[in-house]
mmCIF file of C-alpha atoms in Angstrom:
data_model
loop_
_atom_site.group_PDB
_atom_site.id
_atom_site.type_symbol
_atom_site.label_atom_id
_atom_site.label_comp_id
_atom_site.label_asym_id
_atom_site.label_seq_id
_atom_site.Cartn_x
_atom_site.Cartn_y
_atom_site.Cartn_z
ATOM 1 C CA MET A 1 -149.056 -25.173 51.476
ATOM 2 C CA ALA A 2 -152.694 -25.151 52.497
ATOM 3 C CA LYS A 3 -155.208 -24.439 49.772
ATOM 4 C CA ALA A 4 -156.972 -21.116 50.073
ATOM 5 C CA ARG A 5 -160.749 -21.346 50.178
ATOM 6 C CA VAL A 6 -162.776 -18.527 48.734
ATOM 7 C CA VAL A 7 -166.271 -18.046 50.079
ATOM 8 C CA LEU A 8 -168.375 -15.404 48.374
ATOM 9 C CA HIS A 9 -170.615 -13.347 50.583
ATOM 10 C CA MET A 10 -173.489 -13.246 48.089
ATOM 11 C CA LYS A 11 -175.452 -10.606 49.937
ATOM 12 C CA GLY A 12 -172.508 -8.258 49.560
ATOM 13 C CA VAL A 13 -171.902 -9.269 45.933
ATOM 14 C CA ASN A 14 -175.527 -8.532 45.079
ATOM 15 C CA GLU A 15 -175.327 -5.202 46.869
ATOM 16 C CA VAL A 16 -172.373 -4.216 44.680
ATOM 17 C CA LEU A 17 -174.213 -5.378 41.542
ATOM 18 C CA ARG A 18 -177.326 -3.430 42.503
ATOM 19 C CA GLU A 19 -175.208 -0.333 43.089
ATOM 20 C CA ALA A 20 -174.123 -0.579 39.424
ATOM 21 C CA GLN A 21 -177.608 0.569 38.387
ATOM 22 C CA PRO A 22 -176.418 4.076 37.300
ATOM 23 C CA ILE A 23 -173.771 2.481 35.042
ATOM 24 C CA VAL A 24 -176.417 0.181 33.524
ATOM 25 C CA ASP A 25 -178.769 3.131 33.026
ATOM 26 C CA ASP A 26 -175.999 5.111 31.335
ATOM 27 C CA ALA A 27 -175.229 2.236 28.920
ATOM 28 C CA ALA A 28 -178.952 1.816 28.190
ATOM 29 C CA GLY A 29 -179.204 5.564 27.526
ATOM 30 C CA ARG A 30 -176.390 5.325 24.976
ATOM 31 C CA VAL A 31 -178.099 2.379 23.237
ATOM 32 C CA ARG A 32 -181.351 4.381 23.153
ATOM 33 C CA ALA A 33 -179.576 7.434 21.748
ATOM 34 C CA ASN A 34 -177.991 5.325 19.015
ATOM 35 C CA ALA A 35 -181.320 3.679 18.188
ATOM 36 C CA GLY A 36 -182.869 7.052 17.385
ATOM 37 C CA PRO A 37 -186.317 8.504 18.090
ATOM 38 C CA GLY A 38 -189.189 6.309 19.236
ATOM 39 C CA TYR A 39 -187.183 4.164 21.665
ATOM 40 C CA GLU A 40 -187.208 4.369 25.445
ATOM 41 C CA VAL A 41 -185.224 3.148 28.444
ATOM 42 C CA GLU A 42 -186.970 1.328 31.243
ATOM 43 C CA SER A 43 -184.786 1.217 34.325
ATOM 44 C CA LYS A 44 -185.870 -1.879 36.243
ATOM 45 C CA PRO A 45 -183.379 -3.056 38.868
ATOM 46 C CA HIS A 46 -183.462 -6.772 39.612
ATOM 47 C CA ILE A 47 -183.351 -7.893 43.242
ATOM 48 C CA TRP A 48 -179.799 -9.206 42.651
ATOM 49 C CA THR A 49 -178.356 -6.854 40.056
ATOM 50 C CA GLY A 50 -178.719 -3.638 38.058
ATOM 51 C CA ARG A 51 -180.944 -3.908 34.992
ATOM 52 C CA ALA A 52 -182.436 -1.701 32.281
ATOM 53 C CA TYR A 53 -184.412 -2.350 29.123
ATOM 54 C CA VAL A 54 -184.262 -0.448 25.851
ATOM 55 C CA GLN A 55 -187.439 -0.945 23.885
ATOM 56 C CA PRO A 56 -189.559 0.601 21.138
ATOM 57 C CA ALA A 57 -192.021 3.108 22.594
ATOM 58 C CA THR A 58 -194.123 3.568 19.461
ATOM 59 C CA VAL A 59 -195.629 1.293 16.835
ATOM 60 C CA LYS A 60 -193.463 3.032 14.232
ATOM 61 C CA ALA A 61 -190.323 2.215 16.235
ATOM 62 C CA ALA A 62 -191.438 -1.405 16.754
ATOM 63 C CA ARG A 63 -191.887 -1.760 12.981
ATOM 64 C CA ASP A 64 -188.557 -0.075 12.368
ATOM 65 C CA ASN A 65 -186.866 -2.489 14.775
ATOM 66 C CA ALA A 66 -188.494 -5.540 13.158
ATOM 67 C CA LYS A 67 -187.412 -4.352 9.710
ATOM 68 C CA HIS A 68 -183.928 -3.066 10.385
ATOM 69 C CA ASN A 69 -182.811 -4.732 13.643
ATOM 70 C CA THR A 70 -182.243 -1.235 14.982
ATOM 71 C CA LEU A 71 -181.789 -2.210 18.647
ATOM 72 C CA ALA A 72 -179.249 -4.936 17.853
ATOM 73 C CA ARG A 73 -177.268 -2.464 15.762
ATOM 74 C CA ALA A 74 -177.515 0.194 18.456
ATOM 75 C CA LEU A 75 -176.214 -2.314 20.998
ATOM 76 C CA GLY A 76 -173.297 -3.161 18.724
ATOM 77 C CA SER A 77 -172.173 0.422 18.546
ATOM 78 C CA VAL A 78 -172.111 0.784 22.334
ATOM 79 C CA VAL A 79 -171.076 -2.485 23.950
ATOM 80 C CA GLY A 80 -167.699 -4.138 23.676
ATOM 81 C CA GLY A 81 -167.022 -7.850 23.771
ATOM 82 C CA GLY A 82 -165.240 -9.700 26.481
ATOM 83 C CA MET B 1 -139.236 5.037 11.903
ATOM 84 C CA VAL B 2 -141.976 3.439 9.858
ATOM 85 C CA ALA B 3 -145.209 2.962 11.793
ATOM 86 C CA GLU B 4 -146.530 -0.563 11.851
ATOM 87 C CA ILE B 5 -149.995 -0.877 10.392
ATOM 88 C CA LEU B 6 -152.268 -3.419 12.019
ATOM 89 C CA GLN B 7 -155.318 -4.763 10.259
ATOM 90 C CA ALA B 8 -158.225 -6.784 11.590
ATOM 91 C CA PRO B 9 -159.597 -9.518 9.354
ATOM 92 C CA ASP B 10 -162.699 -8.951 7.227
ATOM 93 C CA ILE B 11 -164.990 -10.826 9.568
ATOM 94 C CA GLU B 12 -168.070 -10.727 7.355
ATOM 95 C CA GLY B 13 -166.222 -12.172 4.363
ATOM 96 C CA MET B 14 -164.606 -14.799 6.542
ATOM 97 C CA VAL B 15 -167.866 -15.968 8.132
ATOM 98 C CA VAL B 16 -169.743 -15.947 4.792
ATOM 99 C CA GLN B 17 -167.027 -17.986 3.092
ATOM 100 C CA PHE B 18 -166.845 -20.422 5.983
ATOM 101 C CA LEU B 19 -170.626 -20.918 6.196
ATOM 102 C CA ASN B 20 -170.991 -21.431 2.433
ATOM 103 C CA ALA B 21 -168.223 -24.039 2.457
ATOM 104 C CA GLN B 22 -169.877 -25.839 5.371
ATOM 105 C CA PHE B 23 -173.362 -25.729 3.781
ATOM 106 C CA ALA B 24 -171.942 -27.149 0.539
ATOM 107 C CA LEU B 25 -170.115 -29.868 2.465
ATOM 108 C CA ARG B 26 -173.402 -30.912 4.059
ATOM 109 C CA GLY B 27 -175.365 -30.775 0.804
ATOM 110 C CA ASP B 28 -177.451 -27.955 2.266
ATOM 111 C CA THR B 29 -179.033 -25.582 -0.256
ATOM 112 C CA ALA B 30 -178.648 -22.622 2.110
ATOM 113 C CA ARG B 31 -176.282 -19.839 1.126
ATOM 114 C CA ALA B 32 -174.813 -17.015 3.187
ATOM 115 C CA ALA B 33 -174.124 -13.467 2.036
ATOM 116 C CA THR B 34 -173.715 -9.991 3.488
ATOM 117 C CA ARG B 35 -177.066 -8.892 2.060
ATOM 118 C CA TYR B 36 -180.491 -10.518 1.855
ATOM 119 C CA VAL B 37 -180.821 -12.712 -1.228
ATOM 120 C CA GLU B 38 -184.243 -14.151 -1.967
ATOM 121 C CA ARG B 39 -183.904 -17.928 -1.696
ATOM 122 C CA PRO B 40 -185.799 -20.694 0.137
ATOM 123 C CA ARG B 41 -182.954 -20.831 2.701
ATOM 124 C CA THR B 42 -180.761 -17.812 3.140
ATOM 125 C CA VAL B 43 -178.386 -16.384 5.749
ATOM 126 C CA ARG B 44 -177.269 -12.785 6.112
ATOM 127 C CA VAL B 45 -174.116 -11.962 8.040
ATOM 128 C CA GLY B 46 -173.411 -8.407 9.136
ATOM 129 C CA ARG B 47 -170.976 -6.746 11.504
ATOM 130 C CA ILE B 48 -172.968 -4.539 13.854
ATOM 131 C CA GLY B 49 -170.150 -3.241 16.035
ATOM 132 C CA GLY B 50 -167.717 -4.502 18.627
ATOM 133 C CA PRO B 51 -164.499 -2.619 19.321
ATOM 134 C CA ARG B 52 -160.899 -3.761 19.255
ATOM 135 C CA LYS B 53 -160.182 -5.527 22.553
ATOM 136 C CA ASN B 54 -156.456 -4.830 22.731
ATOM 137 C CA LEU B 55 -153.439 -4.350 20.446
ATOM 138 C CA VAL B 56 -153.809 -7.687 18.704
ATOM 139 C CA VAL B 57 -157.387 -8.843 19.315
ATOM 140 C CA ASP B 58 -160.434 -7.533 17.469
ATOM 141 C CA ALA B 59 -163.863 -8.416 18.890
ATOM 142 C CA PRO B 60 -166.481 -7.832 16.191
ATOM 143 C CA MET B 61 -170.130 -8.405 17.003
ATOM 144 C CA VAL B 62 -171.789 -10.231 14.153
ATOM 145 C CA LEU B 63 -175.525 -10.395 13.541
ATOM 146 C CA VAL B 64 -176.521 -13.632 11.798
ATOM 147 C CA GLU B 65 -180.052 -13.747 10.353
ATOM 148 C CA CYS B 66 -181.513 -16.958 8.926
ATOM 149 C CA TRP B 67 -184.598 -17.079 6.687
ATOM 150 C CA ALA B 68 -186.462 -20.104 5.371
ATOM 151 C CA ASP B 69 -189.861 -20.840 3.865
ATOM 152 C CA ASP B 70 -191.324 -21.982 7.190
ATOM 153 C CA SER B 71 -190.487 -21.351 10.815
ATOM 154 C CA VAL B 72 -189.243 -24.927 11.434
ATOM 155 C CA GLY B 73 -186.835 -24.591 8.512
ATOM 156 C CA ALA B 74 -185.658 -21.181 9.697
ATOM 157 C CA SER B 75 -185.138 -22.497 13.215
ATOM 158 C CA GLU B 76 -183.175 -25.530 11.950
ATOM 159 C CA LEU B 77 -181.037 -23.375 9.679
ATOM 160 C CA ALA B 78 -180.297 -20.956 12.522
ATOM 161 C CA THR B 79 -179.422 -23.817 14.885
ATOM 162 C CA LEU B 80 -176.997 -25.292 12.327
ATOM 163 C CA THR B 81 -175.485 -21.884 11.546
ATOM 164 C CA ARG B 82 -175.055 -21.132 15.233
ATOM 165 C CA SER B 83 -173.256 -24.460 15.792
ATOM 166 C CA LEU B 84 -170.982 -23.770 12.827
ATOM 167 C CA VAL B 85 -170.108 -20.318 14.176
ATOM 168 C CA TRP B 86 -169.346 -21.842 17.582
ATOM 169 C CA SER B 87 -166.926 -24.279 15.922
ATOM 170 C CA MET B 88 -164.838 -21.491 14.369
ATOM 171 C CA PRO B 89 -162.140 -21.321 17.088
ATOM 172 C CA GLN B 90 -161.220 -24.970 16.459
ATOM 173 C CA ARG B 91 -160.659 -24.426 12.741
ATOM 174 C CA ASN B 92 -157.784 -23.117 10.660
ATOM 175 C CA PHE B 93 -158.424 -20.093 8.477
ATOM 176 C CA SER B 94 -155.873 -18.832 6.017
ATOM 177 C CA THR B 95 -156.888 -15.215 6.629
ATOM 178 C CA ALA B 96 -157.153 -15.062 10.426
ATOM 179 C CA THR B 97 -156.909 -16.830 13.735
ATOM 180 C CA VAL B 98 -160.173 -17.070 15.657
ATOM 181 C CA TYR B 99 -159.540 -17.198 19.398
ATOM 182 C CA ARG B 100 -162.990 -17.366 20.899
ATOM 183 C CA VAL B 101 -166.670 -17.086 20.023
ATOM 184 C CA PHE B 102 -169.239 -16.088 22.578
ATOM 185 C CA GLU B 103 -172.879 -15.266 22.290
ATOM 186 C CA THR B 104 -173.923 -11.687 22.830
ATOM 187 C CA GLY B 105 -177.531 -12.339 21.852
ATOM 188 C CA GLY B 106 -178.993 -15.831 21.868
ATOM 189 C CA LEU B 107 -181.116 -17.426 19.188
ATOM 190 C CA GLN B 108 -184.454 -15.710 18.781
ATOM 191 C CA SER B 109 -187.433 -15.831 16.467
ATOM 192 C CA PHE B 110 -187.646 -12.422 14.797
ATOM 193 C CA PRO B 111 -190.159 -12.521 11.921
ATOM 194 C CA ASP B 112 -189.232 -10.221 9.055
ATOM 195 C CA PRO B 113 -192.015 -7.845 7.967
ATOM 196 C CA SER B 114 -190.085 -6.873 4.805
ATOM 197 C CA THR B 115 -190.031 -10.385 3.344
ATOM 198 C CA ASN B 116 -192.962 -11.975 5.223
ATOM 199 C CA GLN B 117 -190.619 -14.920 5.815
ATOM 200 C CA PRO B 118 -189.870 -16.479 9.195
ATOM 201 C CA ARG B 119 -186.487 -15.344 10.486
ATOM 202 C CA TYR B 120 -184.333 -16.566 13.355
ATOM 203 C CA GLN B 121 -181.270 -14.640 14.418
ATOM 204 C CA PHE B 122 -178.440 -14.502 16.924
ATOM 205 C CA ILE B 123 -175.512 -12.216 17.719
ATOM 206 C CA ALA B 124 -172.036 -13.653 18.196
ATOM 207 C CA THR B 125 -168.847 -11.903 19.222
ATOM 208 C CA ILE B 126 -165.921 -13.439 17.367
ATOM 209 C CA GLU B 127 -162.519 -12.647 18.811
ATOM 210 C CA CYS B 128 -159.792 -12.842 16.200
ATOM 211 C CA ARG B 129 -156.186 -11.858 15.764
ATOM 212 C CA ILE B 130 -155.140 -8.559 14.264
ATOM 213 C CA LYS B 131 -152.123 -8.842 11.967
ATOM 214 C CA PRO B 132 -149.537 -6.358 10.717
ATOM 215 C CA ILE B 133 -149.711 -5.603 7.011
#
């Protein structure tokens, strides 16, 4: 039997990944909500894929994150492994 | 019919015990615990989330923070700790079977304002077997 050859059409793959931006934004929003006040979401799609940042928006939040690892903990309560 | 009760292993206890045994084996003065203990070289292990993956696999996310007196020491301790955590799937534990370890957050320098000590940390997801009790 002849071996099947899979060729990815990367332009199409990237289009699908970029279209996932609302899903990424939603996940980032949940991380932000879990982190508490003083954190913000920056939705910044990459040219190849969906992307969003959750970051401290105030000095108080930045200090809180440095002290308590708030963003890491907020991520843990939202994202699953795998 | 009696319902079967499934229990995931205590991942924090398991990782702390494993790291302490490995540090002792290497003659390293570092010690791991689930809370910060003031020492020249210290590691804190904490579960920060990670849901059950399926009926028999738990996927806890574990935050591992490593402190030392200087940043080189903290970086070295974190690198060693990270390698030890990676080696967990190849080892036998009496309390659980570890299937896979993957990094959720890579090694980063994250200075600690509370202790004024250099700190390096990483987040690992450790997939392990859930057992009936």
